[in-house]
Structure formats: structure tokens, C-alpha cells
mmCIF file of C-alpha atoms in Angstrom:
data_model
loop_
_atom_site.group_PDB
_atom_site.id
_atom_site.type_symbol
_atom_site.label_atom_id
_atom_site.label_comp_id
_atom_site.label_asym_id
_atom_site.label_seq_id
_atom_site.Cartn_x
_atom_site.Cartn_y
_atom_site.Cartn_z
ATOM 1 C CA MET A 1 -74.576 89.724 -55.181
ATOM 2 C CA SER A 2 -78.203 90.772 -55.357
ATOM 3 C CA GLY A 3 -79.556 87.284 -56.010
ATOM 4 C CA LYS A 4 -82.031 87.883 -58.785
ATOM 5 C CA LYS A 5 -80.678 87.570 -62.267
ATOM 6 C CA GLY A 6 -81.068 90.060 -65.048
ATOM 7 C CA GLY A 7 -83.091 92.406 -62.898
ATOM 8 C CA SER A 8 -82.355 95.540 -64.801
ATOM 9 C CA GLY A 9 -81.511 95.554 -68.443
ATOM 10 C CA GLY A 10 -78.600 97.371 -69.949
ATOM 11 C CA SER A 11 -75.041 96.447 -70.581
ATOM 12 C CA PHE A 12 -72.767 94.665 -68.180
ATOM 13 C CA GLU A 13 -70.967 97.911 -67.429
ATOM 14 C CA GLU A 14 -74.188 99.619 -66.353
ATOM 15 C CA ARG A 15 -75.206 96.782 -64.093
ATOM 16 C CA LEU A 16 -71.728 96.624 -62.649
ATOM 17 C CA THR A 17 -71.686 100.321 -61.804
ATOM 18 C CA THR A 18 -75.147 100.228 -60.235
ATOM 19 C CA ALA A 19 -74.202 97.171 -58.219
ATOM 20 C CA ARG A 20 -70.950 98.747 -57.118
ATOM 21 C CA ARG A 21 -72.722 101.939 -56.151
ATOM 22 C CA LYS A 22 -75.328 100.034 -54.160
ATOM 23 C CA ARG A 23 -72.566 98.312 -52.224
ATOM 24 C CA GLY A 24 -70.855 101.627 -51.611
ATOM 25 C CA LEU A 25 -67.737 100.613 -53.525
ATOM 26 C CA ASP A 26 -67.919 103.605 -55.821
ATOM 27 C CA ALA A 27 -68.515 107.024 -54.435
ATOM 28 C CA PRO A 28 -71.731 108.566 -55.740
ATOM 29 C CA PRO A 29 -71.141 111.058 -58.545
ATOM 30 C CA LYS A 30 -69.812 114.239 -57.071
ATOM 31 C CA LYS A 31 -70.821 117.705 -57.972
ATOM 32 C CA PRO A 32 -68.297 119.007 -60.450
ATOM 33 C CA GLY A 33 -65.969 121.849 -59.716
ATOM 34 C CA GLN A 34 -64.887 120.690 -56.308
ATOM 35 C CA PRO A 35 -61.225 119.748 -56.473
ATOM 36 C CA GLY A 36 -59.945 117.120 -54.134
ATOM 37 C CA GLY A 37 -63.331 115.521 -53.715
ATOM 38 C CA ASP A 38 -63.846 115.741 -49.961
ATOM 39 C CA GLY A 39 -66.811 118.023 -49.596
ATOM 40 C CA PRO A 40 -65.655 120.666 -47.161
ATOM 41 C CA SER A 41 -67.760 120.733 -44.022
ATOM 42 C CA MET A 42 -69.447 123.912 -42.873
ATOM 43 C CA MET A 43 -67.005 124.150 -39.987
ATOM 44 C CA GLY A 44 -64.089 123.799 -42.362
ATOM 45 C CA ILE A 45 -65.431 126.568 -44.569
ATOM 46 C CA GLY A 46 -66.055 128.801 -41.581
ATOM 47 C CA LEU A 47 -62.549 128.215 -40.291
ATOM 48 C CA ARG A 48 -61.005 128.969 -43.665
ATOM 49 C CA VAL A 49 -63.030 132.150 -44.093
ATOM 50 C CA GLY A 50 -61.980 133.306 -40.636
ATOM 51 C CA VAL A 51 -58.331 132.590 -41.332
ATOM 52 C CA GLU A 52 -58.458 134.419 -44.655
ATOM 53 C CA LEU A 53 -60.056 137.517 -43.131
ATOM 54 C CA VAL A 54 -57.700 137.657 -40.179
ATOM 55 C CA SER A 55 -54.540 137.012 -42.171
ATOM 56 C CA ALA A 56 -55.300 139.758 -44.690
ATOM 57 C CA LEU A 57 -56.006 142.152 -41.851
ATOM 58 C CA ALA A 58 -52.820 141.135 -40.044
ATOM 59 C CA VAL A 59 -50.715 141.733 -43.141
ATOM 60 C CA ALA A 60 -52.385 145.096 -43.734
ATOM 61 C CA VAL A 61 -51.857 146.174 -40.126
ATOM 62 C CA ALA A 62 -48.205 145.179 -40.354
ATOM 63 C CA ILE A 63 -47.767 147.170 -43.574
ATOM 64 C CA GLY A 64 -49.603 150.178 -42.145
ATOM 65 C CA TRP A 65 -47.606 150.099 -38.946
ATOM 66 C CA GLY A 66 -44.342 149.783 -40.822
ATOM 67 C CA LEU A 67 -45.114 152.631 -43.233
ATOM 68 C CA ASP A 68 -46.277 154.788 -40.326
ATOM 69 C CA SER A 69 -43.040 154.415 -38.426
ATOM 70 C CA PHE A 70 -41.135 155.009 -41.669
ATOM 71 C CA PHE A 71 -42.962 158.228 -42.589
ATOM 72 C CA HIS A 72 -43.685 159.311 -38.978
ATOM 73 C CA THR A 73 -47.411 159.605 -39.598
ATOM 74 C CA ARG A 74 -48.361 157.404 -36.697
ATOM 75 C CA PRO A 75 -52.059 156.691 -36.831
ATOM 76 C CA PHE A 76 -53.160 157.648 -40.335
ATOM 77 C CA LEU A 77 -51.612 155.039 -42.605
ATOM 78 C CA LEU A 78 -52.500 152.370 -40.076
ATOM 79 C CA ILE A 79 -56.154 153.421 -40.234
ATOM 80 C CA LEU A 80 -56.059 153.453 -44.028
ATOM 81 C CA PHE A 81 -54.456 150.045 -44.234
ATOM 82 C CA VAL A 82 -56.879 148.494 -41.766
ATOM 83 C CA LEU A 83 -59.671 149.441 -44.160
ATOM 84 C CA LEU A 84 -57.701 148.137 -47.142
ATOM 85 C CA GLY A 85 -56.925 144.961 -45.233
ATOM 86 C CA GLY A 86 -60.595 144.365 -44.587
ATOM 87 C CA ALA A 87 -61.217 144.807 -48.305
ATOM 88 C CA ALA A 88 -58.411 142.388 -49.138
ATOM 89 C CA GLY A 89 -59.856 139.881 -46.679
ATOM 90 C CA LEU A 90 -63.214 140.079 -48.375
ATOM 91 C CA LEU A 91 -61.460 139.665 -51.720
ATOM 92 C CA ASN A 92 -59.818 136.498 -50.397
ATOM 93 C CA VAL A 93 -63.168 135.160 -49.217
ATOM 94 C CA TRP A 94 -64.735 136.002 -52.565
ATOM 95 C CA ARG A 95 -61.960 134.132 -54.360
ATOM 96 C CA LEU A 96 -62.558 131.208 -52.015
ATOM 97 C CA LEU A 97 -66.336 130.996 -52.227
ATOM 98 C CA GLY A 98 -67.353 133.069 -55.233
ATOM 99 C CA PRO A 99 -68.064 131.705 -58.704
ATOM 100 C CA LYS A 100 -65.096 129.901 -60.190
ATOM 101 C CA PRO A 101 -63.848 131.342 -63.481
ATOM 102 C CA ASN A 102 -62.906 128.182 -65.388
ATOM 103 C CA LYS A 103 -60.226 126.134 -63.710
ATOM 104 C CA PRO A 104 -60.593 124.483 -60.290
ATOM 105 C CA ALA A 105 -58.519 127.250 -58.807
ATOM 106 C CA LYS A 106 -58.985 129.070 -55.542
ATOM 107 C CA MET B 1 -48.331 118.215 -16.632
ATOM 108 C CA ALA B 2 -51.709 118.827 -15.055
ATOM 109 C CA ALA B 3 -50.417 118.853 -11.522
ATOM 110 C CA GLY B 4 -52.886 120.012 -8.912
ATOM 111 C CA HIS B 5 -55.978 121.655 -10.262
ATOM 112 C CA THR B 6 -54.560 123.717 -13.058
ATOM 113 C CA ILE B 7 -54.562 122.770 -16.699
ATOM 114 C CA ASP B 8 -51.269 123.533 -18.377
ATOM 115 C CA ALA B 9 -52.432 123.115 -21.937
ATOM 116 C CA LEU B 10 -49.618 125.019 -23.641
ATOM 117 C CA GLY B 11 -46.661 123.554 -21.750
ATOM 118 C CA GLN B 12 -46.468 120.732 -24.251
ATOM 119 C CA PHE B 13 -45.302 123.137 -26.947
ATOM 120 C CA GLU B 14 -42.233 124.269 -25.017
ATOM 121 C CA LEU B 15 -38.922 123.333 -26.517
ATOM 122 C CA HIS B 16 -36.217 121.501 -24.615
ATOM 123 C CA SER B 17 -32.854 120.453 -25.906
ATOM 124 C CA VAL B 18 -32.249 116.781 -26.480
ATOM 125 C CA LEU B 19 -29.206 114.513 -26.801
ATOM 126 C CA GLY B 20 -27.614 115.738 -23.570
ATOM 127 C CA PRO B 21 -24.936 118.431 -23.356
ATOM 128 C CA VAL B 22 -23.995 118.116 -27.017
ATOM 129 C CA GLY B 23 -27.548 118.889 -28.072
ATOM 130 C CA ALA B 24 -27.832 121.696 -25.561
ATOM 131 C CA SER B 25 -24.684 123.405 -26.820
ATOM 132 C CA VAL B 26 -25.965 123.583 -30.392
ATOM 133 C CA GLY B 27 -29.615 124.190 -29.501
ATOM 134 C CA PHE B 28 -30.749 120.831 -30.874
ATOM 135 C CA SER B 29 -34.365 120.760 -29.707
ATOM 136 C CA GLU B 30 -37.144 118.184 -29.785
ATOM 137 C CA SER B 31 -38.538 119.998 -32.803
ATOM 138 C CA THR B 32 -35.300 119.622 -34.753
ATOM 139 C CA PHE B 33 -35.002 116.046 -33.619
ATOM 140 C CA MET B 34 -38.476 115.180 -34.894
ATOM 141 C CA MET B 35 -37.722 116.880 -38.205
ATOM 142 C CA VAL B 36 -34.663 114.673 -38.604
ATOM 143 C CA VAL B 37 -36.740 111.622 -37.659
ATOM 144 C CA SER B 38 -39.481 112.420 -40.157
ATOM 145 C CA SER B 39 -37.011 113.098 -42.957
ATOM 146 C CA ALA B 40 -35.239 109.832 -42.182
ATOM 147 C CA LEU B 41 -38.561 107.964 -42.115
ATOM 148 C CA THR B 42 -39.493 109.370 -45.513
ATOM 149 C CA LEU B 43 -36.162 108.298 -46.966
ATOM 150 C CA ILE B 44 -36.427 104.858 -45.372
ATOM 151 C CA LEU B 45 -40.001 104.421 -46.583
ATOM 152 C CA LEU B 46 -39.089 105.283 -50.162
ATOM 153 C CA GLY B 47 -35.717 103.527 -50.118
ATOM 154 C CA VAL B 48 -36.764 100.284 -48.483
ATOM 155 C CA GLY B 49 -40.223 100.320 -49.988
ATOM 156 C CA MET B 50 -39.011 100.627 -53.530
ATOM 157 C CA SER B 51 -35.985 98.367 -53.176
ATOM 158 C CA ALA B 52 -38.147 95.290 -53.821
ATOM 159 C CA LYS B 53 -39.223 96.574 -57.252
ATOM 160 C CA ALA B 54 -41.900 93.874 -57.293
ATOM 161 C CA VAL B 55 -44.560 93.858 -59.988
ATOM 162 C CA VAL B 56 -47.110 93.012 -57.332
ATOM 163 C CA PRO B 57 -46.151 95.437 -54.565
ATOM 164 C CA GLY B 58 -45.864 94.478 -50.941
ATOM 165 C CA ARG B 59 -47.247 96.674 -48.207
ATOM 166 C CA LEU B 60 -44.359 99.117 -47.960
ATOM 167 C CA GLN B 61 -43.961 99.343 -51.720
ATOM 168 C CA ALA B 62 -47.706 99.888 -52.127
ATOM 169 C CA LEU B 63 -47.609 102.677 -49.567
ATOM 170 C CA ALA B 64 -44.676 104.351 -51.260
ATOM 171 C CA GLU B 65 -46.279 104.012 -54.683
ATOM 172 C CA MET B 66 -49.619 105.314 -53.475
ATOM 173 C CA LEU B 67 -48.066 108.379 -51.875
ATOM 174 C CA TYR B 68 -46.016 109.043 -54.997
ATOM 175 C CA ASP B 69 -49.024 108.579 -57.255
ATOM 176 C CA PHE B 70 -51.266 110.708 -55.079
ATOM 177 C CA VAL B 71 -48.946 113.700 -55.068
ATOM 178 C CA TYR B 72 -48.054 113.228 -58.739
ATOM 179 C CA LYS B 73 -51.712 113.281 -59.785
ATOM 180 C CA MET B 74 -52.331 116.294 -57.573
ATOM 181 C CA CYS B 75 -49.500 118.174 -59.314
ATOM 182 C CA ILE B 76 -50.791 117.332 -62.786
ATOM 183 C CA GLU B 77 -54.406 118.120 -61.918
ATOM 184 C CA GLN B 78 -53.782 121.401 -60.189
ATOM 185 C CA ILE B 79 -50.845 122.875 -62.073
ATOM 186 C CA GLY B 80 -51.167 121.183 -65.455
ATOM 187 C CA GLU B 81 -48.451 119.463 -67.454
ATOM 188 C CA GLU B 82 -45.853 121.877 -66.103
ATOM 189 C CA GLY B 83 -46.627 120.464 -62.675
ATOM 190 C CA LYS B 84 -44.184 117.614 -63.234
ATOM 191 C CA LYS B 85 -41.322 120.046 -62.717
ATOM 192 C CA PHE B 86 -42.590 120.936 -59.264
ATOM 193 C CA PHE B 87 -43.350 117.401 -58.170
ATOM 194 C CA PRO B 88 -40.177 116.884 -56.092
ATOM 195 C CA PHE B 89 -40.822 120.081 -54.162
ATOM 196 C CA ILE B 90 -44.503 119.323 -53.530
ATOM 197 C CA PHE B 91 -43.728 115.750 -52.521
ATOM 198 C CA THR B 92 -41.044 116.835 -50.063
ATOM 199 C CA LEU B 93 -43.350 119.446 -48.588
ATOM 200 C CA PHE B 94 -46.265 117.032 -48.326
ATOM 201 C CA MET B 95 -44.260 114.254 -46.680
ATOM 202 C CA PHE B 96 -42.551 116.634 -44.265
ATOM 203 C CA ILE B 97 -45.847 118.080 -43.050
ATOM 204 C CA LEU B 98 -47.717 114.780 -43.093
ATOM 205 C CA LEU B 99 -45.094 112.966 -41.036
ATOM 206 C CA GLY B 100 -44.738 115.931 -38.723
ATOM 207 C CA ASN B 101 -48.457 115.906 -38.023
ATOM 208 C CA LEU B 102 -48.704 112.146 -37.669
ATOM 209 C CA LEU B 103 -45.560 111.619 -35.581
ATOM 210 C CA GLY B 104 -46.721 114.400 -33.299
ATOM 211 C CA LEU B 105 -49.723 112.282 -32.331
ATOM 212 C CA LEU B 106 -47.493 109.594 -30.818
ATOM 213 C CA PRO B 107 -46.973 109.757 -27.054
ATOM 214 C CA PHE B 108 -43.756 111.485 -25.875
ATOM 215 C CA SER B 109 -43.336 112.927 -29.306
ATOM 216 C CA PHE B 110 -43.302 116.512 -30.467
ATOM 217 C CA THR B 111 -45.329 118.166 -33.207
ATOM 218 C CA TYR B 112 -43.022 120.546 -35.024
ATOM 219 C CA THR B 113 -45.889 121.768 -37.198
ATOM 220 C CA SER B 114 -47.483 123.243 -34.056
ATOM 221 C CA HIS B 115 -44.921 126.066 -34.071
ATOM 222 C CA ILE B 116 -45.739 129.038 -36.238
ATOM 223 C CA ALA B 117 -42.025 129.575 -36.769
ATOM 224 C CA VAL B 118 -41.919 126.279 -38.662
ATOM 225 C CA THR B 119 -45.156 126.643 -40.594
ATOM 226 C CA PHE B 120 -44.454 130.241 -41.518
ATOM 227 C CA SER B 121 -40.982 129.317 -42.741
ATOM 228 C CA LEU B 122 -42.545 126.677 -44.974
ATOM 229 C CA ALA B 123 -45.202 129.097 -46.217
ATOM 230 C CA ALA B 124 -42.618 131.823 -46.834
ATOM 231 C CA LEU B 125 -40.520 129.324 -48.781
ATOM 232 C CA VAL B 126 -43.580 128.482 -50.865
ATOM 233 C CA ILE B 127 -44.471 132.079 -51.583
ATOM 234 C CA VAL B 128 -40.911 133.055 -52.462
ATOM 235 C CA LEU B 129 -40.720 130.095 -54.816
ATOM 236 C CA VAL B 130 -44.070 130.949 -56.387
ATOM 237 C CA THR B 131 -43.051 134.558 -56.941
ATOM 238 C CA ALA B 132 -39.684 133.513 -58.332
ATOM 239 C CA VAL B 133 -41.331 131.068 -60.729
ATOM 240 C CA ALA B 134 -43.812 133.697 -61.883
ATOM 241 C CA LEU B 135 -41.048 136.244 -62.420
ATOM 242 C CA ALA B 136 -38.893 133.724 -64.261
ATOM 243 C CA ILE B 137 -41.692 132.685 -66.609
ATOM 244 C CA HIS B 138 -43.475 135.978 -67.181
ATOM 245 C CA GLY B 139 -40.888 138.621 -66.365
ATOM 246 C CA TRP B 140 -42.311 142.073 -65.785
ATOM 247 C CA HIS B 141 -45.645 140.903 -67.109
ATOM 248 C CA PHE B 142 -46.074 139.231 -63.703
ATOM 249 C CA PHE B 143 -47.065 142.567 -62.179
ATOM 250 C CA SER B 144 -50.194 142.693 -64.328
ATOM 251 C CA TYR B 145 -51.387 140.030 -61.890
ATOM 252 C CA PHE B 146 -52.094 142.800 -59.409
ATOM 253 C CA PHE B 147 -54.343 144.712 -61.767
ATOM 254 C CA PRO B 148 -57.235 142.892 -63.430
ATOM 255 C CA ALA B 149 -57.701 143.711 -67.100
ATOM 256 C CA GLY B 150 -60.547 146.067 -67.878
ATOM 257 C CA ALA B 151 -60.707 147.792 -64.513
ATOM 258 C CA PRO B 152 -60.800 151.590 -64.598
ATOM 259 C CA ILE B 153 -57.357 153.153 -64.279
ATOM 260 C CA ALA B 154 -58.646 155.683 -61.742
ATOM 261 C CA LEU B 155 -59.168 152.895 -59.263
ATOM 262 C CA SER B 156 -55.699 151.437 -59.751
ATOM 263 C CA PRO B 157 -54.169 152.699 -56.485
ATOM 264 C CA LEU B 158 -56.952 151.041 -54.537
ATOM 265 C CA ILE B 159 -57.067 147.807 -56.505
ATOM 266 C CA VAL B 160 -53.313 147.323 -56.650
ATOM 267 C CA THR B 161 -52.941 147.895 -52.910
ATOM 268 C CA VAL B 162 -55.737 145.505 -52.063
ATOM 269 C CA GLU B 163 -54.390 142.888 -54.456
ATOM 270 C CA ILE B 164 -50.892 143.182 -52.997
ATOM 271 C CA ILE B 165 -52.249 142.786 -49.477
ATOM 272 C CA SER B 166 -54.265 139.798 -50.637
ATOM 273 C CA TYR B 167 -51.158 138.285 -52.233
ATOM 274 C CA LEU B 168 -49.071 138.865 -49.133
ATOM 275 C CA SER B 169 -51.755 137.393 -46.899
ATOM 276 C CA ARG B 170 -51.348 134.021 -48.624
ATOM 277 C CA PRO B 171 -48.337 132.808 -46.646
ATOM 278 C CA VAL B 172 -49.908 134.105 -43.451
ATOM 279 C CA SER B 173 -53.172 132.244 -43.966
ATOM 280 C CA LEU B 174 -51.304 129.164 -45.184
ATOM 281 C CA SER B 175 -49.157 129.023 -42.071
ATOM 282 C CA ILE B 176 -51.870 129.989 -39.587
ATOM 283 C CA ARG B 177 -54.188 127.292 -40.915
ATOM 284 C CA LEU B 178 -51.725 124.467 -40.324
ATOM 285 C CA PHE B 179 -50.394 125.851 -37.054
ATOM 286 C CA ALA B 180 -53.848 126.575 -35.581
ATOM 287 C CA ASN B 181 -55.197 123.150 -36.467
ATOM 288 C CA MET B 182 -52.266 121.400 -34.828
ATOM 289 C CA VAL B 183 -52.284 123.546 -31.712
ATOM 290 C CA ALA B 184 -56.052 123.245 -31.272
ATOM 291 C CA GLY B 185 -55.943 119.462 -31.530
ATOM 292 C CA HIS B 186 -53.126 119.045 -29.043
ATOM 293 C CA VAL B 187 -54.613 121.521 -26.590
ATOM 294 C CA MET B 188 -57.878 119.581 -26.654
ATOM 295 C CA PHE B 189 -55.974 116.351 -25.982
ATOM 296 C CA GLU B 190 -54.221 117.935 -23.047
ATOM 297 C CA VAL B 191 -57.404 119.420 -21.582
ATOM 298 C CA PHE B 192 -59.395 116.201 -21.771
ATOM 299 C CA ALA B 193 -56.464 114.172 -20.470
ATOM 300 C CA SER B 194 -56.148 116.429 -17.454
ATOM 301 C CA PHE B 195 -59.897 116.003 -16.843
ATOM 302 C CA ILE B 196 -59.202 112.291 -16.497
ATOM 303 C CA VAL B 197 -56.484 112.941 -13.918
ATOM 304 C CA MET B 198 -58.700 115.335 -11.975
ATOM 305 C CA MET B 199 -61.562 112.851 -12.015
ATOM 306 C CA ALA B 200 -59.309 110.083 -10.770
ATOM 307 C CA GLY B 201 -58.367 112.308 -7.852
ATOM 308 C CA ALA B 202 -62.001 112.391 -6.755
ATOM 309 C CA GLY B 203 -62.140 108.734 -5.718
ATOM 310 C CA VAL B 204 -64.293 105.841 -6.862
ATOM 311 C CA VAL B 205 -66.981 107.989 -8.453
ATOM 312 C CA GLY B 206 -64.238 109.820 -10.287
ATOM 313 C CA TYR B 207 -62.883 106.617 -11.784
ATOM 314 C CA LEU B 208 -66.257 106.082 -13.438
ATOM 315 C CA GLY B 209 -66.520 109.731 -14.395
ATOM 316 C CA GLY B 210 -63.096 109.598 -15.988
ATOM 317 C CA ILE B 211 -64.403 107.256 -18.638
ATOM 318 C CA GLY B 212 -66.168 110.169 -20.329
ATOM 319 C CA PRO B 213 -63.103 112.267 -21.145
ATOM 320 C CA LEU B 214 -61.157 109.117 -21.960
ATOM 321 C CA ALA B 215 -63.758 108.131 -24.560
ATOM 322 C CA LEU B 216 -63.689 111.670 -25.903
ATOM 323 C CA ASN B 217 -59.926 111.498 -26.255
ATOM 324 C CA VAL B 218 -60.188 108.231 -28.160
ATOM 325 C CA ILE B 219 -62.663 109.823 -30.570
ATOM 326 C CA LEU B 220 -60.480 112.901 -30.752
ATOM 327 C CA MET B 221 -57.498 110.777 -31.745
ATOM 328 C CA GLY B 222 -59.402 109.473 -34.754
ATOM 329 C CA PHE B 223 -60.398 112.997 -35.656
ATOM 330 C CA GLU B 224 -56.838 114.238 -35.250
ATOM 331 C CA LEU B 225 -55.552 111.526 -37.576
ATOM 332 C CA LEU B 226 -57.958 112.903 -40.179
ATOM 333 C CA VAL B 227 -56.893 116.472 -39.501
ATOM 334 C CA ALA B 228 -53.209 115.545 -39.707
ATOM 335 C CA CYS B 229 -53.628 114.060 -43.183
ATOM 336 C CA LEU B 230 -56.091 116.702 -44.331
ATOM 337 C CA GLN B 231 -53.901 119.630 -43.330
ATOM 338 C CA ALA B 232 -50.881 118.166 -45.088
ATOM 339 C CA TYR B 233 -53.072 117.713 -48.167
ATOM 340 C CA VAL B 234 -54.481 121.246 -47.894
ATOM 341 C CA PHE B 235 -51.011 122.750 -47.590
ATOM 342 C CA ALA B 236 -49.776 120.817 -50.607
ATOM 343 C CA VAL B 237 -52.858 121.496 -52.725
ATOM 344 C CA LEU B 238 -52.794 125.223 -51.964
ATOM 345 C CA THR B 239 -49.129 125.296 -52.924
ATOM 346 C CA CYS B 240 -50.142 123.660 -56.193
ATOM 347 C CA ILE B 241 -52.900 126.227 -56.761
ATOM 348 C CA TYR B 242 -50.513 129.095 -56.140
ATOM 349 C CA LEU B 243 -48.011 127.504 -58.512
ATOM 350 C CA HIS B 244 -50.786 127.158 -61.080
ATOM 351 C CA ASP B 245 -51.456 130.883 -60.754
ATOM 352 C CA ALA B 246 -47.755 131.589 -61.108
ATOM 353 C CA VAL B 247 -47.361 129.424 -64.195
ATOM 354 C CA HIS B 248 -50.551 130.466 -65.970
ATOM 355 C CA LEU B 249 -51.089 133.943 -64.466
ATOM 356 C CA HIS B 250 -54.885 134.274 -63.990
#
């Protein structure tokens, strides 16, 4: 492959892995903790964060609206739940991007 | 579709009935038709692919084995040893979404995953299953999931509400992610394709100018193939993560 013999010392396994890595056959060692392997692009992260925020807010608005029409307190529960929904959205984003507890979850 | 000088980017998502009057009478749409096709293709792939049972697999058998292995490993990695129980469900889900995304890229086809009705049904199915599994394994203890241990009791109304909203937002974000990716891709195809038609209407210069959007569409097709596979993977892996939470609870 590389032509020169016995360039670097070490066992056969070591030389094989370095050679394979040089040829791009093995992926370079990934940073641990990322499940799935494919490093998410910035655009992917941005999209996911946006979706998380909006979906939490949408659910909260739906709950607030529903409770309002049930209790006939039209704007107040909706206002409360919009705030709670924003908090839940931030919680989702924190779960997504914050420090991982132990398992590759979230 | 892009008749005249308007771009009808969303017309491609309209449903029409297929199979003539019989299909029309039962509301058998393109979407349903493509679902049947993708399910049949999955069955054919696994059935025909594995019928050889060769030690050295042929192409179809290798494909079937790789898909099986891929999803199986994902289940074990994400859920743990209990993940084996959920493998059939995850595999079905993964293949259904993957083939839906990929078949939708073919000309004259229809992408059923571009309808939020479909993706939300899938996500709702997932979340109901996850909740049922959690309740079956942990019983009433499941509700401690909504209140982290060690938090002050005085804050419980706030925390529990926020946690419940966060939990309920899972199916919404799961479905919107898949649906939005599919719709965005197909709308971009449509828009660039109608640029080509408009350019061609402008005469000889337009023919040359039309090469630009055509090249973009070719690149976009490669990108969409990636997105189709990636979104199926993301849907399956998030289902696994939710199942992990349900099985292990925190």
C-alpha cells in the first residue's frame, strides 16, 4: 500500500489500523456520547431546536385553549399555558443539548 | 403543474382517488395506494431476499440482512436488552417510513409521509405504546417521571405541568419533523422544476439558463435521498429513546 516496508514499528494491528485510517477505510475516532455517529450539522440542530420549541408551545396553547373553553375563562388559562409552554420548550431544548446524564439518551 | 407564470408548489400534495370508480367509492387515494405498495415491497424484499438462505448472501439477501441487523443493533443499543421485544415494531415503523420517503422521490409517485395526518398517526401510535409500556412495567410509579426526585414540593404544580407539556409535545415534534422535512424537499423540487419550465418559455437564452435549476434539482435529489433515509432513522431512533425512557424510567 504505502510502498516502504516497516516504516513505523508496532504490532501488525497498529499498522493495519493506521493504514486503514490513512486510506479512509475506517472512520476517524468519534467523540464519545454521540449516538448514531453522524455528527449533526448546525442546520440540523437549529431545525430540531425550532421544532422542539414550537411543538411544546403548540401543545400548551391547545391545552390552554381547551381548558379555557371548558372553564369559560377565555384568555387567562391560555396566557398561563403559553408561558408554561415556552418553559416546556426550553426544557426540551435543554434535554436535547444539555449535558447528558449517563446514557446516550435525549 | 406550473402552468403560466405561477408556481403551484403545494398542488402535488393533493389527494386523488385511484383505481377508477371502485377506488373512488371507498376513498382509496394515492396515499393509501403507496402505503400498500411500500408494505408489499417490504414483504417481498424480506421474503424473496431471505428465501435463498445462502451462507454468502446475494444482493437482495445482503440488503435484507443489513436492514435487519441495522435496526436490531439500534434497538439493543438504545433500549438495552429489553429492546429485542420491541424490534418487530421498530423495524415495521422504520421500513414503512423509509420506503414511504424513498418511493415518494420517484416520478409520478406520492409521498405519504408528507401528510401530517399520516406522520401524526404514527407518532401518536408511538407515544401511546410508550405510555402503555411504561404503565405496564412500572404501574403507578410511572407518574414519578413527571416530578424529578429532590425538587422542592412547593414547585410541584409548575414542574409537573411543564413536564406534562414536554411529554405531550413529543409526538408533535416527532411528527412535525418528518412531515416538514418531506414537504420542504418536495416543494423545493417543484419550485426549481417550474423555474426550468419558465426558462424554457423564454427562448434560446432560456434553454441555457434552464441548466442552472436543472443542476440544482439533480443535487437536491441526492440531498433528498439522504434526508429520506435520515428522517426514517431519526424517527426510529427517537422511538427507541422514548422506549428506553419508558422501560428504565429516567
